[in-house]
Amino acid sequence: MPGALYFCQGFGKLNNAIDANISAADVSIAPQSGRLHIFDRKTNIKFLIDSGSDVSCLPVSKTNRKLVPEPIQLTAANNTKIYTYGSKLLDVDLGLRRSFKWQFILASVPFAIIGAVF
């Protein structure tokens, strides 16, 4: 099927490939940066896949941003502080035959991030 992704159970053994039924619309690579994004079918959120991040984050809403930040802060790669505002459990559907319950930190980030816990 054109536009589908296949996951292999071995190293280079295409005969053991599993059709994950992820359409090309669910996965994208930003042309300027080469960053990998994946789309959640349930919440309509586009997530950046960041293998260098230890946590997964959701952008905090403008309403929640008015709350006092929690004492726990994250640190970005450029050493700036990222304020956190609690956490949220989401049921995420990435097109992998089942959905996943995923704990996200609500943080002052510009877009949703799935970290190395993926």
mmCIF file of C-alpha atoms in Angstrom:
data_model
loop_
_atom_site.group_PDB
_atom_site.id
_atom_site.type_symbol
_atom_site.label_atom_id
_atom_site.label_comp_id
_atom_site.label_asym_id
_atom_site.label_seq_id
_atom_site.Cartn_x
_atom_site.Cartn_y
_atom_site.Cartn_z
ATOM 1 C CA MET A 1 0.000 0.000 0.000
ATOM 2 C CA PRO A 2 1.588 3.336 -0.998
ATOM 3 C CA GLY A 3 2.040 5.818 1.820
ATOM 4 C CA ALA A 4 1.970 3.182 4.585
ATOM 5 C CA LEU A 5 4.724 2.591 7.126
ATOM 6 C CA TYR A 6 6.056 -0.847 7.872
ATOM 7 C CA PHE A 7 7.822 -1.934 11.047
ATOM 8 C CA CYS A 8 10.288 -4.811 10.807
ATOM 9 C CA GLN A 9 10.717 -7.456 13.485
ATOM 10 C CA GLY A 10 14.344 -8.069 12.556
ATOM 11 C CA PHE A 11 17.263 -6.201 11.130
ATOM 12 C CA GLY A 12 16.504 -5.702 7.455
ATOM 13 C CA LYS A 13 14.198 -8.699 7.182
ATOM 14 C CA LEU A 14 11.435 -7.297 5.038
ATOM 15 C CA ASN A 15 9.665 -10.639 4.966
ATOM 16 C CA ASN A 16 8.796 -10.132 8.652
ATOM 17 C CA ALA A 17 7.428 -6.619 8.176
ATOM 18 C CA ILE A 18 4.251 -5.674 10.015
ATOM 19 C CA ASP A 19 1.809 -3.314 8.342
ATOM 20 C CA ALA A 20 1.147 -0.644 10.986
ATOM 21 C CA ASN A 21 -1.536 0.997 8.817
ATOM 22 C CA ILE A 22 -0.205 4.508 9.388
ATOM 23 C CA SER A 23 -1.053 6.759 6.496
ATOM 24 C CA ALA A 24 1.318 9.364 5.152
ATOM 25 C CA ALA A 25 -1.045 11.996 6.592
ATOM 26 C CA ASP A 26 -0.255 10.742 10.117
ATOM 27 C CA VAL A 27 3.527 11.142 9.833
ATOM 28 C CA SER A 28 5.349 14.150 8.437
ATOM 29 C CA ILE A 29 8.869 15.486 8.263
ATOM 30 C CA ALA A 30 9.296 19.255 8.279
ATOM 31 C CA PRO A 31 11.211 20.123 5.080
ATOM 32 C CA GLN A 32 13.271 22.967 6.571
ATOM 33 C CA SER A 33 14.361 21.242 9.785
ATOM 34 C CA GLY A 34 13.980 17.524 9.062
ATOM 35 C CA ARG A 35 12.031 17.091 12.326
ATOM 36 C CA LEU A 36 9.634 14.168 12.636
ATOM 37 C CA HIS A 37 5.988 14.855 13.551
ATOM 38 C CA ILE A 38 3.122 12.438 14.123
ATOM 39 C CA PHE A 39 -0.601 13.224 14.188
ATOM 40 C CA ASP A 40 -3.046 12.042 16.862
ATOM 41 C CA ARG A 41 -6.327 11.011 15.251
ATOM 42 C CA LYS A 42 -8.417 11.471 18.427
ATOM 43 C CA THR A 43 -7.313 14.902 19.630
ATOM 44 C CA ASN A 44 -6.133 16.355 16.286
ATOM 45 C CA ILE A 45 -2.800 17.294 17.869
ATOM 46 C CA LYS A 46 0.432 17.184 15.860
ATOM 47 C CA PHE A 47 3.314 15.993 18.065
ATOM 48 C CA LEU A 48 7.019 16.579 17.554
ATOM 49 C CA ILE A 49 8.929 13.338 18.147
ATOM 50 C CA ASP A 50 11.956 14.376 20.231
ATOM 51 C CA SER A 51 14.249 11.505 21.166
ATOM 52 C CA GLY A 52 16.379 13.918 23.218
ATOM 53 C CA SER A 53 13.516 14.860 25.538
ATOM 54 C CA ASP A 54 13.098 12.927 28.773
ATOM 55 C CA VAL A 55 9.415 13.851 29.130
ATOM 56 C CA SER A 56 6.381 14.434 26.943
ATOM 57 C CA CYS A 57 4.798 17.897 27.050
ATOM 58 C CA LEU A 58 1.631 19.653 25.990
ATOM 59 C CA PRO A 59 1.435 23.414 25.554
ATOM 60 C CA VAL A 60 -0.386 24.975 28.467
ATOM 61 C CA SER A 61 -3.580 26.829 27.559
ATOM 62 C CA LYS A 62 -3.786 30.591 27.990
ATOM 63 C CA THR A 63 -6.253 30.060 30.835
ATOM 64 C CA ASN A 64 -3.960 27.691 32.746
ATOM 65 C CA ARG A 65 -0.921 29.874 32.037
ATOM 66 C CA LYS A 66 -2.417 32.439 34.421
ATOM 67 C CA LEU A 67 -2.019 29.929 37.260
ATOM 68 C CA VAL A 68 1.092 29.958 39.413
ATOM 69 C CA PRO A 69 3.705 27.651 37.853
ATOM 70 C CA GLU A 70 4.645 24.533 39.785
ATOM 71 C CA PRO A 71 8.023 24.485 41.536
ATOM 72 C CA ILE A 72 9.298 21.834 39.124
ATOM 73 C CA GLN A 73 10.882 23.390 36.028
ATOM 74 C CA LEU A 74 12.221 21.775 32.892
ATOM 75 C CA THR A 75 15.347 22.894 31.080
ATOM 76 C CA ALA A 76 15.510 23.292 27.304
ATOM 77 C CA ALA A 77 18.503 22.283 25.195
ATOM 78 C CA ASN A 78 19.633 25.928 25.138
ATOM 79 C CA ASN A 79 19.533 25.968 28.977
ATOM 80 C CA THR A 80 16.403 28.163 29.294
ATOM 81 C CA LYS A 81 13.828 27.354 31.980
ATOM 82 C CA ILE A 82 10.473 25.883 30.984
ATOM 83 C CA TYR A 83 7.674 26.443 33.498
ATOM 84 C CA THR A 84 5.280 23.577 34.242
ATOM 85 C CA TYR A 85 1.595 23.710 35.220
ATOM 86 C CA GLY A 86 0.686 20.149 36.170
ATOM 87 C CA SER A 87 0.023 17.116 34.031
ATOM 88 C CA LYS A 88 -2.690 15.624 31.845
ATOM 89 C CA LEU A 89 -3.467 12.057 30.855
ATOM 90 C CA LEU A 90 -4.441 11.715 27.181
ATOM 91 C CA ASP A 91 -5.721 8.776 25.184
ATOM 92 C CA VAL A 92 -3.507 9.058 22.080
ATOM 93 C CA ASP A 93 -4.272 7.310 18.764
ATOM 94 C CA LEU A 94 -1.203 7.279 16.516
ATOM 95 C CA GLY A 95 -2.613 4.706 14.107
ATOM 96 C CA LEU A 96 -0.770 1.778 15.702
ATOM 97 C CA ARG A 97 -3.783 -0.582 15.932
ATOM 98 C CA ARG A 98 -4.598 0.617 19.463
ATOM 99 C CA SER A 99 -4.585 3.833 21.414
ATOM 100 C CA PHE A 100 -2.221 4.614 24.292
ATOM 101 C CA LYS A 101 -2.807 6.291 27.646
ATOM 102 C CA TRP A 102 -0.070 8.902 27.835
ATOM 103 C CA GLN A 103 0.951 11.219 30.683
ATOM 104 C CA PHE A 104 1.954 14.704 29.498
ATOM 105 C CA ILE A 105 3.397 17.601 31.454
ATOM 106 C CA LEU A 106 1.577 20.886 30.826
ATOM 107 C CA ALA A 107 4.403 23.297 30.080
ATOM 108 C CA SER A 108 5.183 26.623 28.445
ATOM 109 C CA VAL A 109 6.236 25.016 25.154
ATOM 110 C CA PRO A 110 5.152 26.178 21.669
ATOM 111 C CA PHE A 111 3.915 22.742 20.495
ATOM 112 C CA ALA A 112 3.201 19.228 21.754
ATOM 113 C CA ILE A 113 6.248 16.983 22.240
ATOM 114 C CA ILE A 114 6.542 13.218 22.596
ATOM 115 C CA GLY A 115 9.830 12.507 24.348
ATOM 116 C CA ALA A 116 12.125 9.516 24.725
ATOM 117 C CA VAL A 117 9.495 7.700 26.790
ATOM 118 C CA PHE A 118 7.915 6.807 23.440
#
